[in-house]
mmCIF file of C-alpha atoms in Angstrom:
data_model
loop_
_atom_site.group_PDB
_atom_site.id
_atom_site.type_symbol
_atom_site.label_atom_id
_atom_site.label_comp_id
_atom_site.label_asym_id
_atom_site.label_seq_id
_atom_site.Cartn_x
_atom_site.Cartn_y
_atom_site.Cartn_z
ATOM 1 C CA MET A 32 -78.795 -46.466 -10.569
ATOM 2 C CA GLU A 33 -79.435 -49.424 -11.938
ATOM 3 C CA THR A 34 -78.213 -49.922 -15.421
ATOM 4 C CA LEU A 35 -80.925 -51.222 -17.933
ATOM 5 C CA ARG A 36 -80.274 -54.759 -19.067
ATOM 6 C CA VAL A 37 -78.922 -54.151 -22.889
ATOM 7 C CA GLN A 38 -80.300 -57.074 -24.112
ATOM 8 C CA LEU A 39 -83.183 -55.152 -23.318
ATOM 9 C CA LEU A 40 -81.871 -51.980 -25.470
ATOM 10 C CA ALA A 41 -81.088 -53.712 -28.009
ATOM 11 C CA GLU A 42 -84.652 -55.653 -28.291
ATOM 12 C CA LYS A 43 -85.998 -51.558 -28.908
ATOM 13 C CA GLY A 44 -84.651 -52.129 -32.213
ATOM 14 C CA GLU A 45 -83.568 -48.548 -31.663
ATOM 15 C CA ILE A 46 -80.860 -46.911 -34.911
ATOM 16 C CA SER A 47 -78.309 -46.141 -32.883
ATOM 17 C CA VAL A 48 -77.223 -46.504 -29.668
ATOM 18 C CA PRO A 49 -77.992 -44.401 -26.319
ATOM 19 C CA SER A 50 -74.506 -41.865 -25.815
ATOM 20 C CA GLN A 51 -73.461 -43.929 -22.600
ATOM 21 C CA TYR A 52 -72.292 -46.718 -24.662
ATOM 22 C CA VAL A 53 -70.637 -44.765 -27.518
ATOM 23 C CA GLN A 54 -66.619 -44.800 -27.416
ATOM 24 C CA PRO A 55 -64.619 -42.344 -28.015
ATOM 25 C CA PRO A 56 -62.694 -42.479 -31.756
ATOM 26 C CA GLU A 57 -59.255 -43.192 -29.804
ATOM 27 C CA THR A 58 -61.303 -46.518 -28.581
ATOM 28 C CA ARG A 59 -63.955 -47.535 -31.412
ATOM 29 C CA PRO A 60 -62.722 -50.467 -32.552
ATOM 30 C CA GLN A 61 -62.200 -49.599 -36.441
ATOM 31 C CA ILE A 62 -62.486 -53.308 -37.224
ATOM 32 C CA GLU A 63 -61.855 -52.095 -41.602
ATOM 33 C CA LYS A 64 -57.538 -52.048 -39.492
ATOM 34 C CA THR A 65 -58.342 -55.492 -37.645
ATOM 35 C CA ASN A 66 -55.696 -57.857 -38.319
ATOM 36 C CA VAL A 67 -57.458 -61.270 -39.789
ATOM 37 C CA LYS A 68 -54.325 -62.599 -41.329
ATOM 38 C CA ALA A 69 -52.267 -62.847 -38.582
ATOM 39 C CA ALA A 70 -53.805 -65.556 -36.030
ATOM 40 C CA VAL A 71 -53.086 -66.889 -32.214
ATOM 41 C CA PRO A 72 -51.572 -69.781 -31.839
ATOM 42 C CA ALA A 73 -53.013 -72.792 -30.899
ATOM 43 C CA ILE A 74 -51.292 -76.002 -29.204
ATOM 44 C CA ASP A 75 -52.189 -78.790 -29.241
ATOM 45 C CA LEU A 76 -51.113 -80.515 -25.467
ATOM 46 C CA SER A 77 -52.385 -84.160 -27.000
ATOM 47 C CA SER A 78 -48.401 -83.769 -28.729
ATOM 48 C CA ARG A 79 -45.462 -83.451 -25.819
ATOM 49 C CA THR A 80 -43.080 -82.986 -29.262
ATOM 50 C CA ASN A 81 -42.660 -79.686 -28.826
ATOM 51 C CA LEU A 82 -45.427 -78.601 -26.417
ATOM 52 C CA LEU A 83 -43.152 -76.473 -23.408
ATOM 53 C CA ASP A 84 -41.220 -74.523 -27.389
ATOM 54 C CA GLU A 85 -44.676 -73.948 -28.086
ATOM 55 C CA LEU A 86 -45.389 -72.591 -25.804
ATOM 56 C CA LYS A 87 -42.930 -70.114 -24.752
ATOM 57 C CA LYS A 88 -43.196 -68.038 -28.163
ATOM 58 C CA ALA A 89 -46.720 -68.172 -27.405
ATOM 59 C CA CYS A 90 -46.672 -66.867 -24.581
ATOM 60 C CA LYS A 91 -43.813 -64.338 -24.567
ATOM 61 C CA GLU A 92 -45.401 -62.755 -27.987
ATOM 62 C CA TRP A 93 -48.701 -62.755 -27.049
ATOM 63 C CA GLY A 94 -50.163 -64.405 -23.449
ATOM 64 C CA ALA A 95 -52.720 -65.809 -25.316
ATOM 65 C CA PHE A 96 -53.738 -69.054 -27.416
ATOM 66 C CA GLN A 97 -56.055 -71.629 -28.013
ATOM 67 C CA VAL A 98 -55.087 -75.453 -26.407
ATOM 68 C CA ILE A 99 -57.468 -78.319 -28.757
ATOM 69 C CA ASN A 100 -56.751 -81.844 -26.941
ATOM 70 C CA HIS A 101 -56.760 -80.754 -23.180
ATOM 71 C CA LYS A 102 -59.158 -83.561 -22.045
ATOM 72 C CA VAL A 103 -62.563 -81.267 -21.062
ATOM 73 C CA PRO A 104 -64.789 -83.331 -23.121
ATOM 74 C CA ILE A 105 -65.887 -81.219 -25.964
ATOM 75 C CA SER A 106 -69.994 -82.171 -24.916
ATOM 76 C CA LEU A 107 -69.672 -80.300 -21.586
ATOM 77 C CA LEU A 108 -68.543 -77.084 -22.881
ATOM 78 C CA ASP A 109 -71.808 -77.265 -26.043
ATOM 79 C CA ASP A 110 -73.319 -78.009 -22.291
ATOM 80 C CA MET A 111 -72.267 -75.083 -21.114
ATOM 81 C CA ARG A 112 -72.094 -72.933 -24.292
ATOM 82 C CA ARG A 113 -76.495 -74.150 -24.282
ATOM 83 C CA VAL A 114 -77.496 -73.158 -20.721
ATOM 84 C CA GLY A 115 -75.740 -70.006 -20.906
ATOM 85 C CA ARG A 116 -78.015 -69.035 -23.901
ATOM 86 C CA THR A 117 -81.074 -70.667 -22.293
ATOM 87 C CA PHE A 118 -81.055 -68.244 -19.753
ATOM 88 C CA PHE A 119 -80.375 -65.557 -21.778
ATOM 89 C CA ASP A 120 -82.789 -66.395 -24.753
ATOM 90 C CA GLY A 121 -84.782 -68.211 -23.018
ATOM 91 C CA CYS A 122 -86.251 -66.784 -19.945
ATOM 92 C CA THR A 123 -88.287 -64.290 -19.093
ATOM 93 C CA MET A 124 -86.219 -60.570 -18.112
ATOM 94 C CA GLU A 125 -88.478 -60.941 -15.163
ATOM 95 C CA GLU A 126 -86.509 -64.115 -14.571
ATOM 96 C CA LYS A 127 -83.494 -62.717 -14.653
ATOM 97 C CA LEU A 128 -83.908 -60.509 -12.623
ATOM 98 C CA LYS A 129 -84.397 -62.008 -9.288
ATOM 99 C CA TYR A 130 -80.665 -63.101 -9.679
ATOM 100 C CA SER A 131 -79.434 -59.417 -10.754
ATOM 101 C CA CYS A 132 -76.442 -59.175 -8.755
ATOM 102 C CA ASP A 133 -75.641 -56.063 -6.631
ATOM 103 C CA SER A 134 -74.570 -53.171 -8.857
ATOM 104 C CA ALA A 135 -72.964 -51.051 -5.689
ATOM 105 C CA SER A 136 -70.366 -53.896 -5.594
ATOM 106 C CA PRO A 137 -67.434 -54.010 -8.120
ATOM 107 C CA ALA A 138 -68.048 -58.646 -9.086
ATOM 108 C CA SER A 139 -70.986 -59.326 -6.939
ATOM 109 C CA GLU A 140 -72.278 -62.606 -8.189
ATOM 110 C CA GLY A 141 -74.723 -62.887 -10.411
ATOM 111 C CA TYR A 142 -77.208 -61.507 -13.265
ATOM 112 C CA GLY A 143 -75.238 -57.930 -14.205
ATOM 113 C CA SER A 144 -74.065 -55.171 -16.716
ATOM 114 C CA ARG A 145 -71.604 -53.355 -15.161
ATOM 115 C CA MET A 146 -68.567 -55.656 -14.079
ATOM 116 C CA LEU A 147 -65.798 -52.816 -15.314
ATOM 117 C CA VAL A 148 -67.028 -49.806 -15.108
ATOM 118 C CA ALA A 149 -65.533 -47.214 -12.725
ATOM 119 C CA SER A 150 -67.391 -44.477 -12.704
ATOM 120 C CA ASN A 151 -70.227 -42.970 -13.961
ATOM 121 C CA ASP A 152 -69.024 -40.750 -16.694
ATOM 122 C CA THR A 153 -67.559 -44.131 -17.909
ATOM 123 C CA VAL A 154 -68.129 -45.738 -20.791
ATOM 124 C CA LEU A 155 -70.601 -47.973 -20.496
ATOM 125 C CA ASP A 156 -69.586 -52.374 -22.439
ATOM 126 C CA TRP A 157 -72.956 -53.505 -24.675
ATOM 127 C CA ARG A 158 -73.003 -56.529 -22.263
ATOM 128 C CA ASP A 159 -74.714 -58.611 -20.458
ATOM 129 C CA TYR A 160 -73.341 -61.143 -18.294
ATOM 130 C CA PHE A 161 -73.648 -63.949 -15.421
ATOM 131 C CA ASP A 162 -71.041 -64.240 -12.955
ATOM 132 C CA HIS A 163 -70.895 -67.076 -10.830
ATOM 133 C CA HIS A 164 -68.446 -67.997 -7.314
ATOM 134 C CA THR A 165 -67.132 -71.481 -8.336
ATOM 135 C CA LEU A 166 -64.106 -71.941 -5.928
ATOM 136 C CA PRO A 167 -63.061 -72.374 -3.167
ATOM 137 C CA SER A 168 -65.832 -74.603 -2.893
ATOM 138 C CA SER A 169 -66.997 -72.999 0.332
ATOM 139 C CA ARG A 170 -67.823 -70.261 -2.227
ATOM 140 C CA ARG A 171 -69.260 -72.490 -4.172
ATOM 141 C CA ASN A 172 -73.539 -71.556 -3.696
ATOM 142 C CA PRO A 173 -75.662 -73.392 -6.637
ATOM 143 C CA SER A 174 -78.887 -72.014 -5.594
ATOM 144 C CA HIS A 175 -77.995 -68.303 -6.824
ATOM 145 C CA TRP A 176 -77.340 -70.189 -9.848
ATOM 146 C CA PRO A 177 -80.343 -70.616 -12.689
ATOM 147 C CA GLU A 178 -83.126 -73.060 -12.004
ATOM 148 C CA SER A 179 -83.659 -73.113 -15.949
ATOM 149 C CA PRO A 180 -82.276 -75.344 -17.849
ATOM 150 C CA ALA A 181 -83.130 -78.327 -15.517
ATOM 151 C CA ASP A 182 -79.473 -79.334 -15.932
ATOM 152 C CA TYR A 183 -77.821 -75.713 -14.964
ATOM 153 C CA ARG A 184 -76.388 -75.931 -11.728
ATOM 154 C CA LYS A 185 -74.765 -79.198 -13.293
ATOM 155 C CA VAL A 186 -73.323 -78.447 -15.504
ATOM 156 C CA VAL A 187 -72.050 -75.639 -14.244
ATOM 157 C CA ALA A 188 -70.087 -77.251 -10.925
ATOM 158 C CA GLU A 189 -68.597 -79.705 -13.678
ATOM 159 C CA TYR A 190 -67.500 -77.205 -15.467
ATOM 160 C CA SER A 191 -65.332 -76.019 -12.949
ATOM 161 C CA ASP A 192 -63.559 -78.166 -11.634
ATOM 162 C CA HIS A 193 -62.234 -79.081 -15.110
ATOM 163 C CA MET A 194 -61.720 -75.778 -16.017
ATOM 164 C CA LYS A 195 -59.943 -75.799 -12.540
ATOM 165 C CA ALA A 196 -57.960 -78.801 -12.980
ATOM 166 C CA LEU A 197 -57.055 -77.765 -16.426
ATOM 167 C CA ALA A 198 -55.565 -73.906 -15.059
ATOM 168 C CA GLN A 199 -53.883 -76.274 -13.215
ATOM 169 C CA GLU A 200 -52.565 -78.388 -15.688
ATOM 170 C CA LEU A 201 -51.422 -75.338 -17.410
ATOM 171 C CA LEU A 202 -50.002 -73.255 -15.484
ATOM 172 C CA GLY A 203 -47.547 -76.145 -13.964
ATOM 173 C CA LEU A 204 -46.751 -75.944 -18.152
ATOM 174 C CA VAL A 205 -45.360 -72.777 -18.206
ATOM 175 C CA SER A 206 -43.312 -73.033 -15.296
ATOM 176 C CA GLU A 207 -41.415 -76.418 -16.701
ATOM 177 C CA SER A 208 -41.130 -73.582 -19.833
ATOM 178 C CA LEU A 209 -39.188 -71.744 -17.572
ATOM 179 C CA ASP A 210 -37.227 -74.210 -15.683
ATOM 180 C CA LEU A 211 -39.090 -73.658 -12.442
ATOM 181 C CA THR A 212 -40.463 -76.814 -10.381
ATOM 182 C CA CYS A 213 -44.232 -77.738 -11.765
ATOM 183 C CA GLN A 214 -45.138 -76.032 -9.101
ATOM 184 C CA GLY A 215 -43.371 -72.535 -8.953
ATOM 185 C CA ILE A 216 -45.987 -70.640 -10.354
ATOM 186 C CA GLU A 217 -48.877 -72.489 -8.144
ATOM 187 C CA ASN A 218 -47.082 -72.070 -5.405
ATOM 188 C CA VAL A 219 -46.527 -68.098 -5.632
ATOM 189 C CA VAL A 220 -50.482 -68.060 -6.672
ATOM 190 C CA GLY A 221 -51.846 -70.201 -3.968
ATOM 191 C CA GLU A 222 -55.696 -72.137 -3.957
ATOM 192 C CA PHE A 223 -57.417 -70.736 -6.782
ATOM 193 C CA TYR A 224 -60.476 -68.349 -6.445
ATOM 194 C CA GLN A 225 -62.489 -69.027 -9.285
ATOM 195 C CA ASN A 226 -64.875 -67.620 -10.578
ATOM 196 C CA ILE A 227 -66.688 -68.031 -14.408
ATOM 197 C CA THR A 228 -69.052 -65.253 -15.898
ATOM 198 C CA ILE A 229 -71.024 -65.693 -18.997
ATOM 199 C CA SER A 230 -71.191 -62.942 -21.469
ATOM 200 C CA TYR A 231 -74.074 -61.780 -23.739
ATOM 201 C CA TYR A 232 -73.622 -59.711 -25.924
ATOM 202 C CA PRO A 233 -77.300 -58.571 -27.959
ATOM 203 C CA PRO A 234 -76.609 -57.057 -31.884
ATOM 204 C CA CYS A 235 -75.526 -53.847 -32.028
ATOM 205 C CA PRO A 236 -77.120 -51.013 -34.246
ATOM 206 C CA GLN A 237 -74.191 -49.307 -34.534
ATOM 207 C CA PRO A 238 -70.940 -51.897 -33.955
ATOM 208 C CA GLU A 239 -68.234 -49.123 -35.083
ATOM 209 C CA LEU A 240 -69.496 -47.097 -32.126
ATOM 210 C CA THR A 241 -68.798 -49.432 -29.253
ATOM 211 C CA LEU A 242 -67.317 -52.037 -27.997
ATOM 212 C CA GLY A 243 -68.985 -55.358 -26.037
ATOM 213 C CA LEU A 244 -65.585 -55.325 -23.570
ATOM 214 C CA GLN A 245 -63.128 -52.125 -23.212
ATOM 215 C CA SER A 246 -59.352 -53.548 -23.850
ATOM 216 C CA HIS A 247 -57.615 -54.122 -20.501
ATOM 217 C CA SER A 248 -55.831 -57.654 -19.008
ATOM 218 C CA ASP A 249 -56.804 -59.711 -16.902
ATOM 219 C CA PHE A 250 -55.622 -58.822 -13.136
ATOM 220 C CA GLY A 251 -55.717 -62.916 -12.104
ATOM 221 C CA ALA A 252 -53.018 -65.041 -12.579
ATOM 222 C CA ILE A 253 -55.287 -67.203 -15.886
ATOM 223 C CA THR A 254 -58.689 -67.601 -18.308
ATOM 224 C CA LEU A 255 -60.134 -69.508 -19.598
ATOM 225 C CA LEU A 256 -62.796 -68.924 -22.541
ATOM 226 C CA ILE A 257 -64.755 -70.215 -25.263
ATOM 227 C CA GLN A 258 -66.447 -68.911 -27.300
ATOM 228 C CA ASP A 259 -70.039 -69.290 -29.626
ATOM 229 C CA ASP A 260 -69.218 -69.650 -33.304
ATOM 230 C CA VAL A 261 -69.547 -65.443 -33.649
ATOM 231 C CA GLY A 262 -66.793 -63.983 -33.065
ATOM 232 C CA GLY A 263 -65.572 -61.096 -31.400
ATOM 233 C CA LEU A 264 -62.924 -61.693 -28.690
ATOM 234 C CA GLU A 265 -59.366 -59.845 -29.742
ATOM 235 C CA VAL A 266 -56.059 -59.645 -28.721
ATOM 236 C CA PHE A 267 -53.369 -56.546 -28.402
ATOM 237 C CA ASN A 268 -51.071 -58.071 -30.699
ATOM 238 C CA ASN A 269 -47.673 -55.705 -32.019
ATOM 239 C CA GLY A 270 -49.887 -52.867 -31.995
ATOM 240 C CA GLU A 271 -52.476 -54.589 -33.283
ATOM 241 C CA TRP A 272 -55.929 -55.742 -32.834
ATOM 242 C CA VAL A 273 -56.111 -59.726 -33.590
ATOM 243 C CA SER A 274 -59.288 -61.695 -34.075
ATOM 244 C CA VAL A 275 -59.205 -64.709 -32.220
ATOM 245 C CA ASN A 276 -61.264 -66.843 -34.917
ATOM 246 C CA PRO A 277 -63.545 -69.191 -32.741
ATOM 247 C CA MET A 278 -63.048 -72.905 -32.535
ATOM 248 C CA SER A 279 -65.788 -74.771 -30.935
ATOM 249 C CA ASN A 280 -63.817 -77.285 -29.583
ATOM 250 C CA ALA A 281 -61.071 -74.981 -28.468
ATOM 251 C CA ILE A 282 -60.677 -73.059 -24.925
ATOM 252 C CA CYS A 283 -58.930 -69.809 -25.513
ATOM 253 C CA VAL A 284 -56.259 -69.480 -22.688
ATOM 254 C CA ILE A 285 -55.532 -66.132 -21.785
ATOM 255 C CA LEU A 286 -52.335 -65.477 -19.312
ATOM 256 C CA ALA A 287 -53.725 -62.174 -16.226
ATOM 257 C CA ASP A 288 -51.262 -60.109 -14.656
ATOM 258 C CA GLN A 289 -50.283 -61.821 -11.443
ATOM 259 C CA THR A 290 -48.139 -64.339 -14.013
ATOM 260 C CA GLU A 291 -46.538 -61.965 -15.544
ATOM 261 C CA ILE A 292 -44.992 -60.284 -12.124
ATOM 262 C CA ILE A 293 -44.023 -63.789 -11.130
ATOM 263 C CA THR A 294 -42.848 -64.307 -14.660
ATOM 264 C CA ASN A 295 -41.628 -60.870 -14.200
ATOM 265 C CA GLY A 296 -42.354 -59.894 -17.419
ATOM 266 C CA GLU A 297 -40.688 -62.559 -19.228
ATOM 267 C CA TYR A 298 -44.325 -63.966 -19.898
ATOM 268 C CA LYS A 299 -46.841 -60.933 -20.626
ATOM 269 C CA SER A 300 -50.592 -60.694 -20.001
ATOM 270 C CA ALA A 301 -52.934 -60.119 -23.017
ATOM 271 C CA GLN A 302 -54.225 -57.014 -23.281
ATOM 272 C CA HIS A 303 -58.033 -58.033 -25.273
ATOM 273 C CA ARG A 304 -61.791 -56.865 -25.903
ATOM 274 C CA ALA A 305 -64.661 -57.961 -27.051
ATOM 275 C CA VAL A 306 -66.064 -55.960 -30.526
ATOM 276 C CA THR A 307 -69.927 -56.098 -31.200
ATOM 277 C CA ASN A 308 -71.876 -57.138 -34.140
ATOM 278 C CA ALA A 309 -75.096 -55.904 -36.289
ATOM 279 C CA GLY A 310 -76.351 -59.057 -36.771
ATOM 280 C CA ARG A 311 -75.971 -61.747 -34.305
ATOM 281 C CA SER A 312 -75.720 -62.194 -31.105
ATOM 282 C CA ARG A 313 -73.237 -63.673 -29.266
ATOM 283 C CA LEU A 314 -72.243 -65.647 -25.937
ATOM 284 C CA SER A 315 -68.759 -65.998 -23.902
ATOM 285 C CA VAL A 316 -67.434 -67.990 -21.365
ATOM 286 C CA ALA A 317 -64.689 -67.269 -19.310
ATOM 287 C CA THR A 318 -63.231 -69.272 -16.410
ATOM 288 C CA PHE A 319 -60.953 -66.723 -13.945
ATOM 289 C CA HIS A 320 -58.293 -68.099 -11.642
ATOM 290 C CA ASP A 321 -56.967 -65.554 -9.081
ATOM 291 C CA PRO A 322 -54.628 -66.009 -6.142
ATOM 292 C CA ALA A 323 -56.392 -64.788 -2.551
ATOM 293 C CA LYS A 324 -56.821 -61.580 -2.034
ATOM 294 C CA THR A 325 -54.625 -61.530 1.254
ATOM 295 C CA ARG A 326 -52.376 -63.118 -1.604
ATOM 296 C CA HIS A 327 -48.811 -61.664 -1.701
ATOM 297 C CA ILE A 328 -47.097 -61.493 -5.446
ATOM 298 C CA SER A 329 -44.050 -60.847 -6.983
ATOM 299 C CA PRO A 330 -41.352 -62.002 -9.243
ATOM 300 C CA ALA A 331 -39.808 -65.551 -9.427
ATOM 301 C CA PHE A 332 -36.548 -63.943 -10.475
ATOM 302 C CA HIS A 333 -34.329 -61.584 -10.022
ATOM 303 C CA PRO A 334 -33.649 -58.325 -10.121
ATOM 304 C CA PRO A 335 -37.827 -58.267 -10.174
ATOM 305 C CA ARG A 336 -39.060 -55.843 -12.896
ATOM 306 C CA TYR A 337 -42.503 -55.048 -10.370
ATOM 307 C CA ARG A 338 -42.314 -54.289 -7.282
ATOM 308 C CA PRO A 339 -44.149 -57.067 -4.678
ATOM 309 C CA VAL A 340 -48.395 -56.814 -4.324
ATOM 310 C CA ILE A 341 -50.471 -57.742 -2.248
ATOM 311 C CA TYR A 342 -53.496 -58.940 -4.503
ATOM 312 C CA GLY A 343 -56.912 -57.174 -3.091
ATOM 313 C CA ASP A 344 -54.375 -54.079 -3.110
ATOM 314 C CA TYR A 345 -54.457 -55.141 -6.870
ATOM 315 C CA VAL A 346 -57.662 -55.359 -7.307
ATOM 316 C CA SER A 347 -59.394 -52.460 -5.395
ATOM 317 C CA SER A 348 -56.610 -50.186 -7.860
ATOM 318 C CA TRP A 349 -58.304 -52.021 -10.748
ATOM 319 C CA TYR A 350 -61.664 -51.377 -10.112
ATOM 320 C CA THR A 351 -61.213 -47.327 -9.271
ATOM 321 C CA LYS A 352 -59.117 -46.602 -11.396
ATOM 322 C CA GLY A 353 -60.434 -49.018 -14.185
ATOM 323 C CA PRO A 354 -59.096 -51.061 -16.408
ATOM 324 C CA GLU A 355 -57.872 -48.790 -19.800
ATOM 325 C CA GLY A 356 -55.393 -51.180 -20.952
ATOM 326 C CA LYS A 357 -52.339 -53.163 -18.531
ATOM 327 C CA ARG A 358 -52.260 -49.030 -17.324
ATOM 328 C CA ASN A 359 -52.027 -50.961 -13.429
ATOM 329 C CA LEU A 360 -49.244 -53.408 -14.213
ATOM 330 C CA ASP A 361 -48.089 -50.460 -15.384
ATOM 331 C CA ALA A 362 -47.584 -48.988 -12.512
ATOM 332 C CA LEU A 363 -45.881 -51.600 -10.909
ATOM 333 C CA LEU A 364 -42.554 -51.177 -13.661
ATOM 334 C CA LEU A 365 -39.353 -50.722 -11.334
#
């Protein structure tokens, strides 16, 4: 059954959220307990002094960090946010629904509201999204993407190429920080399968009861994320949730599960979530870089702490069981 778009629910102006969006008490955000003093590390990629040491520390302690001076044009980051917001705020619901994804197929391309749902009993996220299949080029079909604004497809394609280059650079640096060759991790991951997901979080009348995106770690290799000035992304660190402060010129780097496996747990994938707010809609753009479904992933170090896995099997398990933090990755521990 197709889920009602969250944006439509928000526009109704109800004072309470439908029951299927209410988190159980143990997973509610408890905003007052979010650590606002701690900060996800920010790394300047233009400064090679101590770069690998800073990267190593961020990957070991956080599994997430923000990068500045990353060579991606700031104007392109702004354009990506602009075209995404124009689609969600500027197009009619009738127009948006022309691009509806297949609700019965996990991570299908297009406009939707249910991506992480394991079953009909799962609590829903307070979020709508548009997912683009962008790499390899054989998966990229811009005719599946919105026509409005006029430069939407051009911006997404250009953004895709810049994100691929940055992901390759970052995985190279991560490899070098572990004394692997520059291509060490990328050689295990293989050709990138890249998806770009624009997430739209409408204002929520009861943010204390809901999550925009439930707690999870990403199942691929590396995720690159930009957000607007509203904020809402949180990373779990040392037993508490830490807000990732929005930086318009920064890109947030989130290590994903396959990188934790390849690094043999030396570097951890970041458990993260998105919280909602009552006052303003929020937009973020996440670019996922994953292995092919047939790829065999195993640790690059011995003795191995994780069982080897075929990536497609890992993804199937993730969608079948649901994320619930990092339980799918923990199941591979030896």
